[in-house]
Coordinates of C-alpha atoms in Angstrom, one line a residue:
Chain A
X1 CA -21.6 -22.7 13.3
X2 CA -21.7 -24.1 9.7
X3 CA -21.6 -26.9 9.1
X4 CA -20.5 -28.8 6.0
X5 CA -20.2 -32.1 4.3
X6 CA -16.6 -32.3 5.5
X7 CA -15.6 -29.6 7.6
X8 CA -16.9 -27.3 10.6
X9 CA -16.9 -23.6 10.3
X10 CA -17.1 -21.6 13.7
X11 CA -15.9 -18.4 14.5
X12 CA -12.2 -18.4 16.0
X13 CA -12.7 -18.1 20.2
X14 CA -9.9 -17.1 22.5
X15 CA -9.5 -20.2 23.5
X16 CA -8.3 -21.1 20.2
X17 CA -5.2 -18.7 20.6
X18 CA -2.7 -21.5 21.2
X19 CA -3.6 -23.1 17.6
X20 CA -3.6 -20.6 15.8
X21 CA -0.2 -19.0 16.8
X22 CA 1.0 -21.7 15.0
X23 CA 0.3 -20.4 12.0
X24 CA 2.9 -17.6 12.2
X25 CA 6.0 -19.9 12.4
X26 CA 9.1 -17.7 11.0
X27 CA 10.1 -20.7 9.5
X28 CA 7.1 -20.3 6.7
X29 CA 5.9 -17.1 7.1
X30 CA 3.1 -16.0 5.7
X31 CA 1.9 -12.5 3.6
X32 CA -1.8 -12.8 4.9
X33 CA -0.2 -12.6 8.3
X34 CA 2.4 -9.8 7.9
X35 CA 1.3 -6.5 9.6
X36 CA 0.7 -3.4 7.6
X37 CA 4.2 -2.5 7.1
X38 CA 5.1 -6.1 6.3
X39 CA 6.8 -7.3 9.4
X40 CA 5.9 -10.8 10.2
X41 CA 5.6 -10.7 13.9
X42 CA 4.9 -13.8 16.2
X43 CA 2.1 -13.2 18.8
X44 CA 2.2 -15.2 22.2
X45 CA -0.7 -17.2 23.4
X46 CA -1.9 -14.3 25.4
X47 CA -1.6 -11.7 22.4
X48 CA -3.3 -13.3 20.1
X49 CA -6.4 -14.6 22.8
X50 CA -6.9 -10.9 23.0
X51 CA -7.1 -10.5 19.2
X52 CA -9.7 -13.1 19.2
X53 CA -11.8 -11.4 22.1
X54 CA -14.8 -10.4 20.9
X55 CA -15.5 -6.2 21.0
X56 CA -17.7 -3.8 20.4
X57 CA -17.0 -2.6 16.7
X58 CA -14.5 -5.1 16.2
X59 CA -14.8 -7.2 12.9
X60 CA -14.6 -11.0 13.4
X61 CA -12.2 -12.0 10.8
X62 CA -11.0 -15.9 11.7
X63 CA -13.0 -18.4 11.9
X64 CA -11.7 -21.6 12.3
X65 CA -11.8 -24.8 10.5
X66 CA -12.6 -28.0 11.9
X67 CA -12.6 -31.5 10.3
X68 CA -15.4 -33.6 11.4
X69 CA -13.5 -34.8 14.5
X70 CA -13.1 -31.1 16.0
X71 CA -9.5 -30.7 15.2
X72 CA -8.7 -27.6 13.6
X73 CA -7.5 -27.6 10.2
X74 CA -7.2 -24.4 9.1
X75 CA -9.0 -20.6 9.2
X76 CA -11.0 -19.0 6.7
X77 CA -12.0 -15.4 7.4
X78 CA -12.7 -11.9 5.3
X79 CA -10.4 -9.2 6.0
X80 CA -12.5 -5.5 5.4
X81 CA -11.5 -1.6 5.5
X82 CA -9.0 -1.9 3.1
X83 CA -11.5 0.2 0.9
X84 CA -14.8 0.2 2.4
X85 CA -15.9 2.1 -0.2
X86 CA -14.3 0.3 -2.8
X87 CA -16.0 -2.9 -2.0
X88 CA -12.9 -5.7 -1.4
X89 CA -11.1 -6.9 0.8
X90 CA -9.0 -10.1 1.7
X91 CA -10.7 -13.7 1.5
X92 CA -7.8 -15.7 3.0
X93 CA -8.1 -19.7 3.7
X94 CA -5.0 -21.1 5.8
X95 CA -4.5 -24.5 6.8
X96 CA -1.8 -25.8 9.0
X97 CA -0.7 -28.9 6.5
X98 CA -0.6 -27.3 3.0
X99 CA -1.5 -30.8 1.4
X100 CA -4.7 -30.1 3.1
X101 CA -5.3 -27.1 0.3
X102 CA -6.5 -30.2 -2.0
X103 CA -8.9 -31.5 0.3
X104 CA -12.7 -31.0 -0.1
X105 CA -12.5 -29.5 3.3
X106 CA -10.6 -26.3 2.3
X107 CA -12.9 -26.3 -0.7
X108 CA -15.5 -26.1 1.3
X109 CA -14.1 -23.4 3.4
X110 CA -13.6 -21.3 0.4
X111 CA -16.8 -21.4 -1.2
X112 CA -18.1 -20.5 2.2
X113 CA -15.6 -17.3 2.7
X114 CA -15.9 -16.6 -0.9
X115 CA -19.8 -16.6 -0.9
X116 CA -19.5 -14.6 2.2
X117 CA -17.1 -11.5 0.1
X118 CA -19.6 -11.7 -3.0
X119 CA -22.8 -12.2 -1.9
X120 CA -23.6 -11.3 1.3
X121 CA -20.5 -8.2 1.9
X122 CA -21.5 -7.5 -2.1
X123 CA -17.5 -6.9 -2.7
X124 CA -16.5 -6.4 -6.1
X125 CA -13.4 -8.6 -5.8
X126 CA -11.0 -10.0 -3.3
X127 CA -7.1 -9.4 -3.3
X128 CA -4.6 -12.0 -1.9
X129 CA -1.3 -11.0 -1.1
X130 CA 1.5 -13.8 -1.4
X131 CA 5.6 -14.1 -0.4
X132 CA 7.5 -15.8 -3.6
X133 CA 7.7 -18.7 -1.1
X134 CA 4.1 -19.8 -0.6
X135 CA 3.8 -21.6 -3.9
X136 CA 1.0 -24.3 -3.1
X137 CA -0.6 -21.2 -1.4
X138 CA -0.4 -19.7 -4.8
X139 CA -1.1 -22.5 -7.0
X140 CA -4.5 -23.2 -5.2
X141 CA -5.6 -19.1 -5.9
X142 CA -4.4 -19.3 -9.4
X143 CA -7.1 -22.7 -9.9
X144 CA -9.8 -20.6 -8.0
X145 CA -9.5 -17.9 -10.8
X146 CA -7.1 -15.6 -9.2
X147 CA -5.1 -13.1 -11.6
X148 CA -1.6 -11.6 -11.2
X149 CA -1.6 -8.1 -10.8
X150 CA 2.3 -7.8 -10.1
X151 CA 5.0 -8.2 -8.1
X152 CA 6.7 -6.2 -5.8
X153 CA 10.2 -6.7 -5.5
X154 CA 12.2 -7.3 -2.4
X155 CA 9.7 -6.5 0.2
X156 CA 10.4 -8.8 3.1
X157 CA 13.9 -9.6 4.8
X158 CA 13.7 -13.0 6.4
X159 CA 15.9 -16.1 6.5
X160 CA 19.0 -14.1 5.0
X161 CA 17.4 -13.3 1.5
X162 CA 14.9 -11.0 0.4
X163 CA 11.2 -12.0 -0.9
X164 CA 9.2 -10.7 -3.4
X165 CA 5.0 -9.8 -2.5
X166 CA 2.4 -10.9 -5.4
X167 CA -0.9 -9.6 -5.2
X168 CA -3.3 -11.2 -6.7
X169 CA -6.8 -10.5 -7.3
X170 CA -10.5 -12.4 -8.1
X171 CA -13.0 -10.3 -9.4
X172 CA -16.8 -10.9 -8.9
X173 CA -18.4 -12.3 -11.9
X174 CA -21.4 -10.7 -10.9
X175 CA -20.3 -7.1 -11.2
X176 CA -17.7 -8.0 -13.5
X177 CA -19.0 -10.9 -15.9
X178 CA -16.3 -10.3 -18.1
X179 CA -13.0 -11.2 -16.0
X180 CA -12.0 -14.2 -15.6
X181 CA -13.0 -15.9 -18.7
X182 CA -9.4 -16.6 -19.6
X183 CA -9.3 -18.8 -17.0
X184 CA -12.6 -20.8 -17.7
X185 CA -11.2 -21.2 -21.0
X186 CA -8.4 -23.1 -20.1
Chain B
X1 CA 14.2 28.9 -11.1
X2 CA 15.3 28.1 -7.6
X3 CA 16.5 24.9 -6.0
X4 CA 16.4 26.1 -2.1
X5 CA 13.7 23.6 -1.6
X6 CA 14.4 21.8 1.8
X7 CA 12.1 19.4 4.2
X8 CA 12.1 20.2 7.9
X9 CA 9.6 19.3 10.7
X10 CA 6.6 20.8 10.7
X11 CA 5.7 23.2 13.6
X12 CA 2.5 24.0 15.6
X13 CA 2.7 27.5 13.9
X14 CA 2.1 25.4 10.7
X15 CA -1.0 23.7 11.8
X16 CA -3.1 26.5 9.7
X17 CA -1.7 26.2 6.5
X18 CA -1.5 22.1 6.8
X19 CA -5.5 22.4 7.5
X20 CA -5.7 24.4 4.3
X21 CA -4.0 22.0 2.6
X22 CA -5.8 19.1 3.5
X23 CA -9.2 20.6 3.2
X24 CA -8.5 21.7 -0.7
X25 CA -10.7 19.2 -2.6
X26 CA -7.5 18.5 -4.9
X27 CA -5.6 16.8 -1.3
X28 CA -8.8 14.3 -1.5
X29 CA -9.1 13.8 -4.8
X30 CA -5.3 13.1 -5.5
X31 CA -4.5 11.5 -2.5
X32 CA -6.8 10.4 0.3
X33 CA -9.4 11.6 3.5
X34 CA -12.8 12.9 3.2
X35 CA -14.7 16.0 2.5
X36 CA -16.8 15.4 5.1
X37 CA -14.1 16.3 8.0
X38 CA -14.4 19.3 10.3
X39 CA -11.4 21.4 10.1
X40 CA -11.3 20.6 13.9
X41 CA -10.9 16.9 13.1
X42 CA -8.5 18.0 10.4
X43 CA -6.4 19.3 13.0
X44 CA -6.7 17.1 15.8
X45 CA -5.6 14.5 13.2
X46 CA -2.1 16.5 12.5
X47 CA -1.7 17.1 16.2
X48 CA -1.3 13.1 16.5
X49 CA 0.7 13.2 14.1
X50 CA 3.1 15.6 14.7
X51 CA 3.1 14.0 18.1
X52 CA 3.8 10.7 17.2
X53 CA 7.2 11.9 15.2
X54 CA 8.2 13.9 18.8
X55 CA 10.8 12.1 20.8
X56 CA 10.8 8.8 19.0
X57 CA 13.6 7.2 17.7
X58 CA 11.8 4.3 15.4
X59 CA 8.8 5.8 14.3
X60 CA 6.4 4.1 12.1
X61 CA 5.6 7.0 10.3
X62 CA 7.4 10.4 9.1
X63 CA 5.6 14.0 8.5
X64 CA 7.3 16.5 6.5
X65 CA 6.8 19.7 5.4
X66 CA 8.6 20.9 2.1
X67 CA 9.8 24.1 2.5
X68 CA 11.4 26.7 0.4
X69 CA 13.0 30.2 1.7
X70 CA 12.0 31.3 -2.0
X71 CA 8.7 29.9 -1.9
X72 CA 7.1 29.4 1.3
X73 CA 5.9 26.3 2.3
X74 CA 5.6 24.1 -0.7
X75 CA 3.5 21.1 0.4
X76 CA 4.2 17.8 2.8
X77 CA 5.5 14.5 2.7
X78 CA 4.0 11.4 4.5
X79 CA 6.8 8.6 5.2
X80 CA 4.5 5.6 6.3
X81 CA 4.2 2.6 6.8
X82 CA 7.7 2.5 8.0
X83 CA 9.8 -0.9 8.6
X84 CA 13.1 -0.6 9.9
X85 CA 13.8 -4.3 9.9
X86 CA 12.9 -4.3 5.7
X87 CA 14.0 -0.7 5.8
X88 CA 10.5 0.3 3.4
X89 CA 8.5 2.9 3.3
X90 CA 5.6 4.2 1.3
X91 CA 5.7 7.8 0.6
X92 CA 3.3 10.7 -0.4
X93 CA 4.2 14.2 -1.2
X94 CA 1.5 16.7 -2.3
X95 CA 2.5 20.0 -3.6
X96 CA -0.1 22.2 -1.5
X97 CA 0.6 25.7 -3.1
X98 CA -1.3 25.6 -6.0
X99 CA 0.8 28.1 -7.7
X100 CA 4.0 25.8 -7.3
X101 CA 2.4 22.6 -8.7
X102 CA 4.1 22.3 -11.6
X103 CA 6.9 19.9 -12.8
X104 CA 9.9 22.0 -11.1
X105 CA 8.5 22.0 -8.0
X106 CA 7.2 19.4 -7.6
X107 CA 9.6 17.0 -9.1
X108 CA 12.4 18.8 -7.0
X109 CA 10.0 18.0 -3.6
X110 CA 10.1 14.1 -4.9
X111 CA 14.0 13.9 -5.4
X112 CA 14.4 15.8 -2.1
X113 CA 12.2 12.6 -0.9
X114 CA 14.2 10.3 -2.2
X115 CA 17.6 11.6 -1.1
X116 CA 16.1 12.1 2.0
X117 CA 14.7 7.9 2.4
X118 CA 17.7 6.8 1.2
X119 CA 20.3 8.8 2.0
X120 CA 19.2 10.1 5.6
X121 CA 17.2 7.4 6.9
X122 CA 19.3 4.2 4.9
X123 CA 15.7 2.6 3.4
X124 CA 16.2 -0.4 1.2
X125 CA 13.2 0.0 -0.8
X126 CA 10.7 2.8 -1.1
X127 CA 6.8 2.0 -2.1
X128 CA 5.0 4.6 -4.4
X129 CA 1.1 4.3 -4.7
X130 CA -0.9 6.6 -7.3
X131 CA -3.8 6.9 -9.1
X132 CA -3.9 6.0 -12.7
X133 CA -5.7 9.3 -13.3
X134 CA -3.0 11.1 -11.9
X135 CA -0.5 11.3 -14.4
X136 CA 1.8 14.2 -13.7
X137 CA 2.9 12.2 -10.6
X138 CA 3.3 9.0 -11.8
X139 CA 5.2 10.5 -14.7
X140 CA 7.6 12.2 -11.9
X141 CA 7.9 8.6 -10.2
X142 CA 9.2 6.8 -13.8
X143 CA 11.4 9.3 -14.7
X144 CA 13.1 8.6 -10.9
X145 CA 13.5 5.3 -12.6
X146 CA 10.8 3.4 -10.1
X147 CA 9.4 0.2 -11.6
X148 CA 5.8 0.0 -11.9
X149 CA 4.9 -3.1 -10.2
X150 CA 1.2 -3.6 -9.6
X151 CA -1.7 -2.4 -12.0
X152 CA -4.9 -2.8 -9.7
X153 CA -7.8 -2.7 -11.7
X154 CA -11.0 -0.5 -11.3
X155 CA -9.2 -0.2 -7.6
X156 CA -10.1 3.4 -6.3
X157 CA -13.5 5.4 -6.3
X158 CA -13.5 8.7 -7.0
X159 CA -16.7 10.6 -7.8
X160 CA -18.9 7.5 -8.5
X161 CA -16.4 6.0 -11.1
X162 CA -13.5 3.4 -10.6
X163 CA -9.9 4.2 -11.7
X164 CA -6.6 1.8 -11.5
X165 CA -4.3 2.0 -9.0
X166 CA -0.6 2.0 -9.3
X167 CA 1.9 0.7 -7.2
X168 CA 5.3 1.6 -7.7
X169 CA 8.9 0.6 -6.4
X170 CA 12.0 1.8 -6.3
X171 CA 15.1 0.3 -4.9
X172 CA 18.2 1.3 -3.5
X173 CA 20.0 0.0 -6.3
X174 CA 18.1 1.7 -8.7
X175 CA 18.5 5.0 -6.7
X176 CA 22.2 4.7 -6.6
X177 CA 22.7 3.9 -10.0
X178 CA 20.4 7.2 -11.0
X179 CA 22.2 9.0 -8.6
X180 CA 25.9 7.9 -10.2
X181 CA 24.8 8.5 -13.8
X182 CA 24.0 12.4 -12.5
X183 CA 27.5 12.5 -10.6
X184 CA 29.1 11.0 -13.8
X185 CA 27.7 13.3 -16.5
X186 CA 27.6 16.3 -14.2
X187 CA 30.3 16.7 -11.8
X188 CA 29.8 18.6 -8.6
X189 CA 26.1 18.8 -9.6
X190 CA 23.9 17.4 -6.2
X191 CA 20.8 15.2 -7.3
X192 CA 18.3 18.1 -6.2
X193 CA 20.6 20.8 -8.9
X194 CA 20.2 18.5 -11.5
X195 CA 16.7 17.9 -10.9
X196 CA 16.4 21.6 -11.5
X197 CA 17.4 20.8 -15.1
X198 CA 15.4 18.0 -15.2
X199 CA 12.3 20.2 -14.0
X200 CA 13.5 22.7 -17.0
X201 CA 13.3 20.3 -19.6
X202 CA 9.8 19.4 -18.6
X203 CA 8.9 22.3 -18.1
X204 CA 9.6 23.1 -22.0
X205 CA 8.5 20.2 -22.9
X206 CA 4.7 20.9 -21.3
X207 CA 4.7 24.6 -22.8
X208 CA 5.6 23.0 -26.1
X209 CA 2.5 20.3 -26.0
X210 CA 0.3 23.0 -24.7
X211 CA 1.2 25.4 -27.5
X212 CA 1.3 22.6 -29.7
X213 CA -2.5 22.1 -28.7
X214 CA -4.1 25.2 -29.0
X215 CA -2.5 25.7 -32.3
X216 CA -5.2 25.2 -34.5
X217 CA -4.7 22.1 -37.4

């Protein structure tokens, strides 16, 4: 358990399963959450306790964020074997409330995740993967030094319309002091 | 030149030559898997695949063999990554007979791909992913008129150096407005007859750089 000056950071338990199906409402969903072929799917209570179940050679990805009171806010995790040998992966941060993005509380939960990708997992960057409709989810990236690499058109058929899919990428100043500077400039 | 080029299922009888194939150092390099796999693992991994195509009517994923009564076997195509409710796909082809990778052949394979996505199988959008350093194919995907719509930097390793990673797309739309520009300027002519031509012209075209090369200035 970490803990921070506002927030909690614990590693998501089974019993969390009944939050945490929250966040794959169809009314907002969300690209982090879409399975590999891009189908958002909605797990029940029972599903998604045996995601969280703890196995041998299975990678902890959620953890879950708690404000100081114990309610969950939000979870933070690293998504790996997109490349192992490429060295990145997916750093995702989701809270409930979006307003809650600008809190110091998801801060905190990013510098811890982020840390976690560059420092101790050594990835050379992070991609983020984001539907045309998650624009706070996007703005809060783009202010954490997150670059465009394009847009894929017309990937996702939900509410009547079709979305687009941005990925989006951070590269680690450590390997890659160079990148990035664009944005500090600004 | 011959356009008999066809994709069917692929066939236990086949499982030697699709070992072959994946084996060659050039299936690791230009696509994916590792040099380190037994030809039995090779094989029990085609085994689950050809399995998983048997008997299902949504499958998530599509293996093809390109075929050719002139040729031979020509190569393979992976449809994965299938969604029926976004009707998307990625696709890979990989020309396995060395002696047929060139731009007729395999150009031909990729339109026969196409056709077969959107005309057959009624995908919506089809997801291309190369490697930058491998410009013949990517150069085959634009001329289908795919849009290249994620440059990934320093994305894949191959022998201890990074390259960028390409992602392409190509939607129906796009597809059916190449295909009535063919009908329109060549009557009668399918989309595989004219990408005979096609193949023709680039196939002049790369003897006329290479000459061009060796010439000496």
């Amino acid at each position: 358990m970490i803990t921070c000056t506002h927030c909690v950071i614990r590693t998501a338990e089974p019993d969390d399963a009944w939050d945490m199906v929250r966040l794959y409402s169809p009314d907002h969903p969300r690209a982090a959450l879409l399975g590999r072929n891009r189908e958002p799917f909605q797990p029940g209570v029972e599903e998604m306790r045996e995601v969280l179940r703890p196995g041998e050679g299975r990678p902890q990805v959620f953890y879950a964020v708690e404000d100081l009171e114990g309610v969950i806010r939000g979870y933070c995790g690293l998504r790996t074997g997109l490349g192992d040998d490429a060295h990145y992966g997916e750093a995702i941060v989701l809270m409930h409330d979006l307003a809650d993005l600008d809190t110091p509380l998801a801060q905190e939960a990013w510098e811890w995740v982020i840390a976690k990708a560059f420092r101790d997992s050594l990835w050379r960057k992070t991609v983020a993967h984001l539907l045309e409709s998650e624009t706070a989810q996007r703005a809060w990236l783009v202010e954490r030094g997150f670059e465009s690499c394009g847009v894929q058109r017309e990937v996702l058929y939900t509410g009547g319309r079709w979305l687009n899919i941005e990925t989006l990428v951070l590269y680690n100043r450590e390997i890659y002091p160079e990148m990035g500077l664009e944005h500090d400039a600004k | 030149m011959r356009s008999d080029i066809y994709l069917r299922r692929a066939d236990r009888e086949d499982l030697d030559q699709i070992v072959e194939w994946m084996e060659d150092e050039d299936f690791i390099h230009f696509l994916y898997g590792d040099a380190s796999r037994s030809p039995q693992r090779i094989r029990e991994h085609i085994v689950a695949m050809l399995g998983r195509t048997m008997g299902q009517t949504l499958p998530g994923g599509i293996y093809l063999l390109i075929d050719s009564p002139s040729y031979g076997p020509v190569g393979m195509l992976a449809i994965t990554n299938i969604s029926w409710r976004n009707r998307a796909c990625s696709i890979d082809t990989y020309v396995g007979n060395k002696k047929l990778r060139n731009s007729f052949v395999g150009g031909l394979a990729f339109f026969r791909t196409l056709e077969y996505c959107f005309h057959e199988l009624n995908m919506h959008r089809i997801n291309l992913f190369v490697y930058a350093f491998n410009d013949r194919s990517w150069r085959i995907i634009e001329r289908s008129g795919a849009k290249r719509e994620l440059v990934i930097k320093d994305h894949i390793l191959r022998d201890g150096k990074f390259y960028d990673f390409y992602g392409y797309g190509l939607l129906r739309s796009e597809f059916d407005e190449l295909f009535e520009s063919i009908a329109t300027r060549m009557p009668r002519v399918t989309l595989a007859e004219n990408a005979v031509n096609w193949a023709k012209a680039m196939e002049e075209k790369d003897a006329k750089a290479a000459a061009e090369a060796e010439t000496p200035s």
